[in-house]
Short mmCIF file of C-alpha atoms in Angstrom, two decimals:
data_model
loop_
_atom_site.label_atom_id
_atom_site.label_comp_id
_atom_site.label_asym_id
_atom_site.label_seq_id
_atom_site.Cartn_x
_atom_site.Cartn_y
_atom_site.Cartn_z
CA MET A 1 -26.29 46.58 -8.12
CA SER A 2 -23.97 45.62 -10.92
CA GLU A 3 -23.96 47.06 -14.48
CA LYS A 4 -22.24 46.01 -17.43
CA THR A 5 -20.19 49.05 -17.72
CA GLY A 6 -16.48 48.32 -17.51
CA SER A 7 -16.13 46.17 -20.60
CA GLN A 8 -13.72 48.60 -22.23
CA ILE A 9 -11.35 48.53 -19.48
CA SER A 10 -8.29 46.20 -20.27
CA PRO A 11 -7.30 43.64 -17.59
CA GLN A 12 -6.43 45.40 -14.38
CA PRO A 13 -2.91 46.80 -14.90
CA ILE A 14 -2.31 47.42 -11.29
CA PRO A 15 -2.39 44.50 -8.84
CA ALA A 16 -5.16 44.22 -6.06
CA THR A 17 -2.76 45.11 -3.44
CA ALA A 18 -1.86 48.31 -1.50
CA GLY A 19 0.18 51.11 -3.07
CA ILE A 20 1.30 54.50 -2.09
CA GLY A 21 1.31 57.88 -3.73
CA LEU A 22 4.93 58.77 -4.24
CA ARG A 23 5.77 62.43 -3.93
CA GLN A 24 8.83 64.62 -4.47
CA PRO A 25 10.18 64.57 -0.86
CA HIS A 26 10.29 60.69 -1.01
CA TYR A 27 11.81 60.30 -4.46
CA ARG A 28 15.36 59.80 -3.22
CA VAL A 29 14.65 57.54 -0.18
CA ALA A 30 12.37 55.45 -2.30
CA ARG A 31 15.17 55.05 -4.90
CA ASP A 32 17.83 54.25 -2.44
CA GLU A 33 15.50 51.83 -0.34
CA PRO A 34 12.49 50.70 -2.45
CA PRO A 35 9.51 50.50 -0.08
CA ALA A 36 7.74 47.19 0.30
CA VAL A 37 4.62 48.16 -1.44
CA GLY A 38 2.69 46.66 -4.22
CA TRP A 39 2.68 49.58 -6.51
CA LEU A 40 3.20 53.39 -6.85
CA GLU A 41 1.04 56.35 -8.04
CA VAL A 42 2.50 59.65 -9.23
CA HIS A 43 0.84 62.85 -10.42
CA SER A 44 1.27 63.02 -14.21
CA GLU A 45 1.75 66.81 -13.90
CA ASN A 46 5.08 66.40 -12.06
CA PHE A 47 6.69 64.58 -15.04
CA LEU A 48 5.39 66.26 -18.09
CA GLY A 49 8.66 68.23 -18.51
CA GLY A 50 10.66 65.30 -19.16
CA GLY A 51 14.30 65.64 -18.31
CA ALA A 52 15.48 64.56 -14.96
CA ALA A 53 11.98 63.99 -13.57
CA LEU A 54 11.15 61.62 -16.35
CA ARG A 55 14.29 59.48 -15.64
CA ILE A 56 13.25 59.26 -11.89
CA LEU A 57 9.95 57.82 -13.13
CA GLU A 58 11.71 55.39 -15.40
CA GLY A 59 13.71 54.23 -12.48
CA PHE A 60 10.52 53.49 -10.43
CA ARG A 61 8.85 51.79 -13.33
CA ARG A 62 11.57 49.20 -13.45
CA ASP A 63 10.65 48.05 -9.91
CA TYR A 64 6.92 48.81 -9.61
CA PRO A 65 3.66 48.95 -11.59
CA VAL A 66 2.96 52.77 -11.72
CA SER A 67 -0.28 54.39 -11.95
CA LEU A 68 -0.47 57.89 -13.44
CA HIS A 69 -2.89 60.27 -11.83
CA GLY A 70 -3.74 63.37 -13.70
CA VAL A 71 -4.53 66.41 -11.71
CA GLY A 72 -4.34 69.12 -14.34
CA LEU A 73 -7.08 68.30 -16.78
CA SER A 74 -10.36 70.15 -15.94
CA LEU A 75 -12.89 67.51 -17.32
CA GLY A 76 -15.80 69.32 -15.91
CA THR A 77 -14.96 72.82 -17.18
CA ALA A 78 -17.08 73.98 -20.07
CA GLY A 79 -15.19 74.70 -23.26
CA PRO A 80 -12.31 72.87 -24.96
CA LEU A 81 -9.82 70.60 -22.99
CA ASP A 82 -6.35 72.02 -22.89
CA ARG A 83 -5.18 69.92 -25.84
CA ALA A 84 -1.54 70.79 -25.54
CA HIS A 85 -1.63 69.48 -21.88
CA LEU A 86 -3.60 66.44 -22.94
CA GLY A 87 -1.08 65.63 -25.55
CA ARG A 88 1.68 65.82 -22.99
CA VAL A 89 -0.13 63.48 -20.70
CA ALA A 90 -0.47 61.10 -23.68
CA ASP A 91 3.24 61.40 -24.47
CA LEU A 92 4.11 60.69 -20.85
CA ALA A 93 1.76 57.60 -20.89
CA ARG A 94 3.50 56.17 -24.04
CA GLU A 95 7.10 57.15 -22.72
CA SER A 96 6.64 55.75 -19.23
CA SER A 97 5.00 52.61 -20.57
CA PRO A 98 6.24 51.88 -24.20
CA ALA A 99 4.69 48.43 -24.18
CA TRP A 100 1.34 49.85 -23.39
CA SER A 101 -0.80 49.31 -26.29
CA PRO A 102 -4.08 47.82 -25.38
CA SER A 103 -5.56 48.20 -28.91
CA ILE A 104 -2.79 45.84 -30.22
CA CYS A 105 -2.44 43.43 -27.48
CA PRO A 106 -5.63 43.59 -25.29
CA GLY A 107 -4.47 40.60 -23.19
CA ALA A 108 -1.21 42.38 -22.10
CA SER A 109 -0.86 43.44 -18.54
CA PRO A 110 0.43 46.97 -18.75
CA ALA A 111 1.99 48.34 -15.65
CA ALA A 112 0.25 51.64 -15.82
CA SER A 113 -3.05 53.06 -15.36
CA ILE A 114 -4.50 56.55 -15.96
CA SER A 115 -6.94 58.28 -13.68
CA THR A 116 -8.20 61.69 -13.11
CA THR A 117 -10.51 63.56 -10.80
CA CYS A 118 -14.03 64.39 -11.76
CA CYS A 119 -15.26 67.82 -11.84
CA ARG A 120 -16.57 70.07 -9.18
CA CYS A 121 -19.65 71.18 -11.10
CA PRO A 122 -23.30 71.21 -10.71
CA LEU A 123 -24.62 67.75 -11.42
CA THR A 124 -26.89 68.43 -14.28
CA GLU A 125 -27.41 67.17 -17.90
CA GLU A 126 -25.45 70.03 -19.22
CA ALA A 127 -22.47 69.23 -16.98
CA LEU A 128 -22.78 65.58 -17.72
CA ALA A 129 -22.56 66.09 -21.41
CA VAL A 130 -19.51 68.25 -20.95
CA VAL A 131 -17.66 65.78 -18.70
CA ALA A 132 -18.66 62.79 -21.09
CA ALA A 133 -17.32 64.76 -24.11
CA HIS A 134 -14.02 65.42 -22.36
CA VAL A 135 -13.57 61.92 -21.05
CA GLY A 136 -14.14 60.74 -24.51
CA GLU A 137 -11.67 62.99 -25.98
CA MET A 138 -9.13 62.05 -23.23
CA GLN A 139 -9.63 58.39 -23.98
CA ASP A 140 -9.29 58.92 -27.70
CA ALA A 141 -5.91 60.86 -27.15
CA LEU A 142 -4.64 58.05 -24.91
CA GLY A 143 -6.00 55.11 -26.90
CA ARG A 144 -7.54 53.59 -23.79
CA ALA A 145 -10.15 53.86 -21.07
CA ILE A 146 -9.30 56.03 -18.05
CA LEU A 147 -10.48 55.84 -14.46
CA VAL A 148 -12.45 58.87 -13.16
CA GLU A 149 -12.43 59.77 -9.51
CA ASN A 150 -15.29 60.82 -7.39
CA PRO A 151 -14.41 64.38 -5.98
CA SER A 152 -14.54 65.70 -2.35
CA THR A 153 -16.93 68.59 -2.29
CA TYR A 154 -17.84 71.35 0.15
CA LEU A 155 -20.90 72.88 -1.62
CA GLU A 156 -23.74 71.62 -3.63
CA TYR A 157 -25.63 73.77 -6.20
CA SER A 158 -29.37 74.06 -5.73
CA HIS A 159 -30.09 73.42 -9.48
CA SER A 160 -28.34 70.13 -9.50
CA THR A 161 -30.78 67.35 -10.73
CA ILE A 162 -28.58 64.20 -10.60
CA GLY A 163 -27.13 62.39 -7.52
CA GLU A 164 -23.28 61.91 -7.71
CA PRO A 165 -23.27 58.11 -7.86
CA GLU A 166 -25.96 58.32 -10.65
CA PHE A 167 -23.88 60.99 -12.39
CA LEU A 168 -20.90 58.68 -12.41
CA THR A 169 -22.88 55.64 -13.40
CA GLU A 170 -24.24 57.47 -16.42
CA LEU A 171 -20.70 58.81 -17.25
CA VAL A 172 -19.46 55.17 -17.24
CA ARG A 173 -22.32 54.17 -19.47
CA ARG A 174 -21.71 56.81 -22.03
CA THR A 175 -17.88 56.68 -22.14
CA GLY A 176 -16.89 53.19 -21.09
CA CYS A 177 -14.56 54.86 -18.57
CA GLY A 178 -13.85 53.14 -15.20
CA LEU A 179 -14.02 54.65 -11.71
CA LEU A 180 -11.53 55.54 -9.17
CA LEU A 181 -13.34 55.25 -5.97
CA ASP A 182 -11.92 57.63 -3.35
CA VAL A 183 -13.44 56.29 -0.06
CA ASN A 184 -12.19 59.25 1.93
CA ASN A 185 -13.93 61.62 -0.58
CA VAL A 186 -17.02 59.67 -0.10
CA PHE A 187 -16.95 60.22 3.64
CA VAL A 188 -15.91 63.84 3.40
CA SER A 189 -18.66 64.79 0.94
CA ALA A 190 -21.30 62.78 2.77
CA GLY A 191 -20.55 64.60 6.03
CA ASN A 192 -20.34 67.92 4.40
CA HIS A 193 -23.83 67.64 2.70
CA GLY A 194 -25.61 65.32 5.12
CA HIS A 195 -25.74 62.29 2.73
CA ASP A 196 -25.41 58.67 3.56
CA ALA A 197 -22.01 57.35 2.68
CA ALA A 198 -22.97 53.74 2.76
CA ALA A 199 -25.85 54.46 0.33
CA TYR A 200 -23.26 56.13 -1.94
CA LEU A 201 -21.10 53.02 -1.90
CA ALA A 202 -24.07 50.81 -2.69
CA ALA A 203 -25.07 52.94 -5.73
CA VAL A 204 -21.76 53.06 -7.44
CA PRO A 205 -21.44 50.67 -10.38
CA ALA A 206 -19.30 47.89 -8.90
CA ASP A 207 -17.91 46.46 -11.97
CA ALA A 208 -16.50 49.90 -13.09
CA VAL A 209 -14.35 50.39 -9.84
CA HIS A 210 -10.80 49.46 -10.69
CA GLU A 211 -8.98 51.47 -7.98
CA ILE A 212 -9.65 52.86 -4.59
CA HIS A 213 -8.04 55.82 -2.90
CA LEU A 214 -7.66 56.40 0.92
CA ALA A 215 -6.29 59.52 2.58
CA GLY A 216 -6.56 61.43 5.74
CA HIS A 217 -8.89 64.53 6.17
CA SER A 218 -9.33 67.25 8.84
CA THR A 219 -12.35 68.76 10.26
CA ARG A 220 -13.13 72.49 10.70
CA ASP A 221 -15.66 74.10 13.00
CA ILE A 222 -17.73 76.69 10.88
CA ASP A 223 -20.26 78.60 13.05
CA GLY A 224 -20.90 75.51 15.13
CA ALA A 225 -21.15 73.19 12.23
CA LEU A 226 -18.57 70.55 11.26
CA LEU A 227 -16.93 70.63 7.86
CA ARG A 228 -14.67 67.90 6.70
CA ILE A 229 -11.67 69.09 4.58
CA ASP A 230 -9.96 66.76 2.20
CA ASP A 231 -6.43 67.79 2.91
CA HIS A 232 -4.49 64.47 2.58
CA GLY A 233 -2.49 65.52 5.60
CA SER A 234 -2.99 62.74 8.11
CA ALA A 235 -3.55 59.01 8.73
CA VAL A 236 -6.72 57.46 7.29
CA ALA A 237 -9.45 58.07 9.90
CA ASP A 238 -11.24 55.05 11.50
CA PRO A 239 -14.60 55.74 9.99
CA VAL A 240 -12.97 55.76 6.62
CA TRP A 241 -11.43 52.33 7.30
CA ALA A 242 -14.74 51.15 8.15
CA LEU A 243 -16.14 52.44 4.92
CA TYR A 244 -13.31 50.88 3.07
CA ASP A 245 -14.20 47.51 4.58
CA ALA A 246 -17.73 47.99 3.51
CA ALA A 247 -16.42 48.87 -0.10
CA LEU A 248 -14.21 45.81 -0.22
CA ALA A 249 -17.12 43.58 0.87
CA ARG A 250 -19.05 44.68 -2.04
CA LEU A 251 -16.31 45.17 -4.65
CA GLY A 252 -13.85 42.36 -3.64
CA PRO A 253 -10.12 43.21 -3.55
CA VAL A 254 -9.44 46.39 -5.53
CA PRO A 255 -5.99 48.07 -6.08
CA THR A 256 -5.83 50.50 -3.11
CA LEU A 257 -3.74 53.53 -2.74
CA ILE A 258 -2.58 55.59 0.39
CA GLU A 259 -2.35 59.30 -0.63
CA TRP A 260 -0.55 61.87 1.63
CA ASP A 261 -0.01 65.27 0.05
CA SER A 262 0.29 67.89 2.77
CA ALA A 263 2.32 67.61 6.01
CA ILE A 264 4.03 64.66 4.33
CA PRO A 265 5.64 62.29 6.96
CA ALA A 266 8.45 59.83 6.65
CA LEU A 267 8.00 57.24 3.94
CA ALA A 268 7.65 54.51 6.50
CA VAL A 269 4.52 56.02 7.81
CA LEU A 270 2.95 55.69 4.31
CA VAL A 271 4.12 52.19 4.09
CA ASP A 272 2.52 51.43 7.46
CA GLU A 273 -0.73 52.77 6.14
CA ALA A 274 -0.32 50.58 3.07
CA ILE A 275 0.31 47.54 5.33
CA LYS A 276 -3.03 48.31 7.07
CA ALA A 277 -4.79 48.38 3.70
CA GLY A 278 -3.08 45.37 2.51
CA GLY A 279 -4.27 43.24 5.43
CA ARG A 280 -7.80 44.23 4.71
CA LEU A 281 -7.33 43.34 1.05
CA ALA A 282 -5.96 40.00 2.01
CA THR A 283 -8.96 39.35 4.30
CA ALA A 284 -11.29 40.31 1.56
CA ALA A 285 -9.51 37.93 -0.84
CA GLU A 286 -9.68 35.02 1.73
CA ARG A 287 -13.33 35.72 2.43
CA GLY A 288 -14.00 35.46 -1.39
CA ASP A 289 -15.29 38.92 -1.67
CA ALA A 290 -14.74 38.68 -5.36
CA ARG A 291 -16.92 40.80 -7.64
CA ALA A 292 -17.15 37.97 -10.09
CA ALA A 293 -18.52 35.44 -7.45
CA MET B 1 -29.80 79.73 -13.04
CA LEU B 2 -26.47 80.27 -14.68
CA ALA B 3 -25.41 78.19 -17.50
CA LEU B 4 -22.30 76.10 -16.81
CA PRO B 5 -19.67 78.48 -18.60
CA GLU B 6 -21.04 81.50 -16.69
CA LEU B 7 -21.25 79.56 -13.40
CA GLN B 8 -17.59 78.51 -13.76
CA ARG B 9 -16.39 81.96 -14.72
CA ALA B 10 -18.26 83.27 -11.57
CA PHE B 11 -16.61 80.54 -9.47
CA ALA B 12 -13.10 81.39 -10.71
CA ALA B 13 -13.72 85.10 -9.95
CA ALA B 14 -15.15 84.23 -6.44
CA ILE B 15 -11.87 82.26 -5.62
CA LEU B 16 -9.75 85.29 -6.44
CA THR B 17 -11.72 87.99 -4.61
CA GLU B 18 -13.26 88.36 -1.22
CA GLU B 19 -16.30 90.19 -2.65
CA ALA B 20 -19.82 88.89 -2.56
CA THR B 21 -20.45 86.40 -5.45
CA PRO B 22 -23.66 85.61 -7.22
CA LEU B 23 -22.86 81.96 -6.66
CA ALA B 24 -23.97 82.28 -3.05
CA GLY B 25 -27.55 82.52 -4.34
CA ILE B 26 -27.32 79.13 -5.99
CA VAL B 27 -25.37 77.16 -3.39
CA LYS B 28 -27.31 75.08 -0.82
CA ALA B 29 -26.68 76.18 2.61
CA ASN B 30 -27.57 73.04 4.52
CA GLY B 31 -26.33 74.10 7.94
CA ILE B 32 -23.40 76.13 6.77
CA ALA B 33 -23.76 79.54 4.94
CA ALA B 34 -23.12 79.38 1.17
CA GLU B 35 -20.37 81.99 1.55
CA ARG B 36 -18.53 80.09 4.03
CA ARG B 37 -18.53 77.09 1.75
CA ILE B 38 -17.20 79.11 -1.08
CA GLN B 39 -14.55 80.44 1.25
CA VAL B 40 -13.26 76.79 1.72
CA TYR B 41 -12.48 76.61 -1.91
CA ARG B 42 -10.92 79.99 -1.86
CA ASN B 43 -8.71 78.90 1.10
CA ASN B 44 -7.69 75.61 -0.55
CA SER B 45 -6.84 77.29 -3.85
CA LEU B 46 -4.63 79.91 -2.13
CA ILE B 47 -2.88 77.27 -0.08
CA THR B 48 -2.19 75.11 -3.16
CA LEU B 49 -0.90 77.80 -5.27
CA GLY B 50 1.05 79.30 -2.29
CA GLU B 51 2.71 75.91 -1.72
CA ALA B 52 3.56 75.67 -5.40
CA LEU B 53 5.23 79.08 -5.18
CA LYS B 54 6.99 77.99 -1.89
CA ALA B 55 8.39 74.86 -3.63
CA THR B 56 9.77 76.82 -6.59
CA PHE B 57 11.08 79.75 -4.59
CA PRO B 58 12.34 78.26 -1.34
CA VAL B 59 15.22 80.68 -0.89
CA VAL B 60 13.02 83.70 -1.24
CA CYS B 61 10.80 82.25 1.35
CA ARG B 62 13.65 81.75 3.76
CA LEU B 63 14.82 85.25 3.20
CA VAL B 64 11.58 86.91 4.08
CA ASP B 65 9.97 84.40 6.63
CA GLU B 66 7.02 82.37 5.78
CA ARG B 67 4.25 84.94 6.78
CA PHE B 68 5.73 87.58 4.52
CA PHE B 69 6.07 85.09 1.65
CA ASP B 70 2.41 83.86 2.14
CA TYR B 71 1.42 87.59 1.96
CA ALA B 72 3.50 88.27 -1.24
CA ALA B 73 2.30 85.01 -2.79
CA ARG B 74 -1.45 85.68 -2.14
CA SER B 75 -0.98 89.14 -3.71
CA PHE B 76 0.73 87.55 -6.76
CA ILE B 77 -1.83 84.76 -7.09
CA ARG B 78 -4.78 87.45 -7.15
CA ALA B 79 -2.93 89.62 -9.62
CA HIS B 80 -1.62 86.68 -11.84
CA PRO B 81 -3.81 83.60 -11.48
CA PRO B 82 -2.50 80.55 -13.16
CA ARG B 83 -3.30 80.22 -16.78
CA GLN B 84 -2.16 76.64 -17.41
CA PRO B 85 -2.66 73.33 -15.65
CA ARG B 86 0.85 72.62 -14.31
CA LEU B 87 1.53 73.85 -10.87
CA ALA B 88 5.26 73.42 -11.29
CA GLU B 89 5.13 75.93 -14.12
CA TYR B 90 3.28 78.55 -12.11
CA GLY B 91 5.43 81.39 -11.06
CA ASP B 92 6.57 82.93 -14.23
CA GLY B 93 6.60 86.79 -13.47
CA PHE B 94 6.90 86.32 -9.69
CA ALA B 95 10.40 87.78 -9.79
CA ASP B 96 9.17 90.95 -11.60
CA PHE B 97 6.21 91.09 -9.19
CA ILE B 98 8.54 90.94 -6.16
CA GLY B 99 10.64 93.75 -7.77
CA GLY B 100 7.63 96.00 -7.85
CA PHE B 101 6.13 94.86 -4.48
CA ALA B 102 6.34 97.88 -2.25
CA PRO B 103 6.54 95.94 1.01
CA ALA B 104 9.75 94.15 -0.27
CA GLN B 105 11.60 97.25 -1.37
CA SER B 106 13.92 97.04 1.66
CA LEU B 107 15.36 93.76 0.14
CA PRO B 108 16.55 94.99 -3.30
CA TYR B 109 18.19 91.50 -4.07
CA LEU B 110 14.96 89.56 -3.56
CA ALA B 111 13.80 89.84 -7.17
CA ASP B 112 17.06 88.55 -8.43
CA VAL B 113 17.06 85.53 -6.08
CA ALA B 114 13.48 84.88 -7.40
CA ARG B 115 14.87 85.25 -10.94
CA LEU B 116 17.56 82.70 -10.24
CA GLU B 117 15.15 80.29 -8.62
CA TRP B 118 12.78 80.54 -11.57
CA ALA B 119 15.55 79.78 -14.02
CA ILE B 120 16.51 76.69 -11.95
CA ASN B 121 12.90 75.62 -11.94
CA VAL B 122 12.66 75.89 -15.72
CA ALA B 123 16.03 74.14 -16.23
CA LEU B 124 14.84 71.31 -14.01
CA SER B 125 11.55 70.78 -15.57
CA ARG B 126 12.22 71.12 -19.40
CA ALA B 127 12.65 67.96 -21.42
CA GLY B 128 16.20 67.12 -22.79
CA PRO B 129 18.46 64.27 -23.69
CA ARG B 130 20.47 62.71 -20.96
CA ALA B 131 23.48 64.78 -20.02
CA ALA B 132 26.82 63.14 -20.68
CA ALA B 133 27.74 60.95 -17.54
CA ALA B 134 31.03 61.03 -15.81
CA GLY B 135 33.21 58.52 -17.55
CA ASP B 136 31.50 58.76 -21.01
CA ASP B 137 34.54 60.51 -22.34
CA ARG B 138 36.79 57.59 -21.58
CA ARG B 139 35.41 55.76 -24.46
CA ASP B 140 36.48 58.78 -26.48
CA SER B 141 40.10 58.70 -25.48
CA GLY B 142 42.37 60.11 -27.95
CA ARG B 143 39.81 62.24 -29.56
CA GLY B 144 38.99 64.51 -26.60
CA LEU B 145 36.07 66.56 -25.84
CA SER B 146 37.30 69.27 -28.20
CA ARG B 147 35.97 67.16 -31.03
CA ALA B 148 32.78 65.99 -29.28
CA ASP B 149 29.47 67.17 -30.48
CA LEU B 150 28.29 69.35 -27.61
CA ARG B 151 24.88 71.16 -27.82
CA PRO B 152 23.14 73.16 -25.05
CA ARG B 153 20.38 71.28 -23.35
CA PRO B 154 16.83 72.40 -24.08
CA GLY B 155 16.54 73.40 -20.41
CA LEU B 156 19.51 75.64 -20.40
CA ARG B 157 18.80 78.94 -18.87
CA ARG B 158 20.96 82.04 -18.35
CA ALA B 159 19.88 84.32 -15.59
CA ALA B 160 21.36 87.91 -15.47
CA LEU B 161 21.50 89.11 -11.93
CA ALA B 162 22.24 92.66 -10.95
CA LEU B 163 23.21 91.87 -7.48
CA SER B 164 25.21 89.11 -5.68
CA GLY B 165 22.94 86.38 -4.26
CA ARG B 166 25.54 84.73 -2.24
CA ARG B 167 24.42 85.82 1.18
CA ALA B 168 20.92 85.49 0.05
CA VAL B 169 21.21 81.77 -0.67
CA ALA B 170 23.69 80.80 2.12
CA GLY B 171 20.84 79.75 4.46
CA GLN B 172 19.76 76.93 2.28
CA PRO B 173 19.39 73.56 4.27
CA ALA B 174 21.87 70.79 3.46
CA GLY B 175 20.38 68.21 1.37
CA SER B 176 17.71 70.20 -0.15
CA ARG B 177 16.97 70.03 -3.93
CA ARG B 178 18.88 73.18 -4.63
CA GLN B 179 21.87 72.62 -2.38
CA ALA B 180 24.25 72.41 -5.39
CA ALA B 181 22.95 75.73 -6.65
CA SER B 182 23.38 77.39 -3.18
CA ARG B 183 26.90 76.29 -2.80
CA SER B 184 28.10 77.39 -6.13
CA VAL B 185 26.90 80.94 -6.27
CA PRO B 186 30.00 83.19 -5.82
CA ALA B 187 29.79 86.74 -4.67
CA ASN B 188 30.71 88.70 -7.87
CA ALA B 189 28.32 86.90 -10.29
CA ALA B 190 26.89 88.72 -13.09
CA CYS B 191 25.29 85.96 -15.33
CA TRP B 192 24.60 82.33 -14.39
CA SER B 193 24.00 79.45 -16.71
CA ILE B 194 21.85 76.66 -15.34
CA ALA B 195 21.51 73.21 -16.55
CA SER B 196 19.15 70.43 -15.24
CA MET B 197 21.19 67.51 -13.78
CA THR B 198 20.12 64.71 -11.48
CA THR B 199 17.63 63.83 -8.82
CA SER B 200 19.72 65.58 -6.26
CA GLY B 201 20.07 68.99 -7.73
CA CYS B 202 21.13 71.08 -10.69
CA SER B 203 24.48 72.70 -11.72
CA VAL B 204 24.85 76.47 -11.79
CA PHE B 205 27.78 77.61 -13.92
CA PRO B 206 29.26 80.89 -13.06
CA PRO B 207 30.30 83.03 -15.90
CA ALA B 208 34.01 82.00 -15.92
CA SER B 209 33.21 78.36 -16.90
CA MET B 210 30.99 79.30 -19.72
CA ARG B 211 33.28 81.66 -21.56
#
């Protein structure tokens, strides 16, 4: 399945290689010994205060393409977006990438992308209208398309009327946003609700996927049933690697991020995970798993 | 069926209490009771907010041990849930909360330590022009700093402390983000001024240096 949905996305700013999520415990070691990875991702909210934090980010921007991932805008929450917060995210995007002006030079290859996680709300027409309006407002504020990430979920509402891939597909159609496909989230949510992860991958609009996330998860026994918890606190699980291979076979090489946000290990451990992802990306490229093919 | 705004208000309330929620009636069980599924979000929220507080108040955490800190943090989170989206800005009011927190009354300095840590957090996270680097004044030889145009940084904060925090912060691990702060807290302090500085820490100026 391929839909013409990603047309408003400027050329991929982040290379189709493996990057890592850079978190505070690694700022200093990464500055002193830049890790051999293709790109970095940071959480926008950690740099909105400017000052010393922004100078750290500027340092990394000199050496790497940097993707900004927003974690503080509740796109799926009814009511107005926090406009002051949105304004600060827009300021950060401008400050951290001053050459980044796709409306003026659409052929430029800006070393930054903006993404944010989709809501944890019922999947209804009402919620879709809310999310689409918020994505539109965010894109207007930033002056470009954003990537919206599929969430990990632990519950489903009985009055949901739309499947999650269809919800995201319609969001892409209405707003022109792209998608950030978190393969671990697909695996976690599928397990928690008894869905088919492979079917989810097949239903996502391939042309809209501009970034992939990989992370570890844990499991919890709840009254004899297994619940998967998206805690980003361990290495990527084998079944998630397998799902990632399936995603690459369909999508072609896509910029891929290793995330690790709790029980954060030595930077070298993240780099090793990125090397594993990078090997799979190279294989996909050799095989010609290109989405345009 | 709840409309989206009501549902989300109910969800937010369910996260902050242990009481039965109307949401349980509209969540699919699918092998795991709805209430247990909601409990996962409750746990995740408390862990995330608790970790944010721990990152902002590491010395308070060391002084009381982690379990007590978690207990205090959860009490604070329930009483003062976040009202803005930046986790790094969550914790305003924690010092006052600690000051009135009955189980912590045997540690009268704890609230002041929290006050200092909050001031450091604010100083580190506020935007401001680059601080003058060492050596900048060399270009200015002959004129001297007395004629330089010095302005307080936007992040400058003064923290008035009733009690010494020296023993309180002495246990900070070397190499931590606030190492500089821990080293420079003398015993007879009354008022500190804190300015954000570098990736490795911040500077805390005792009263004498700020006369």
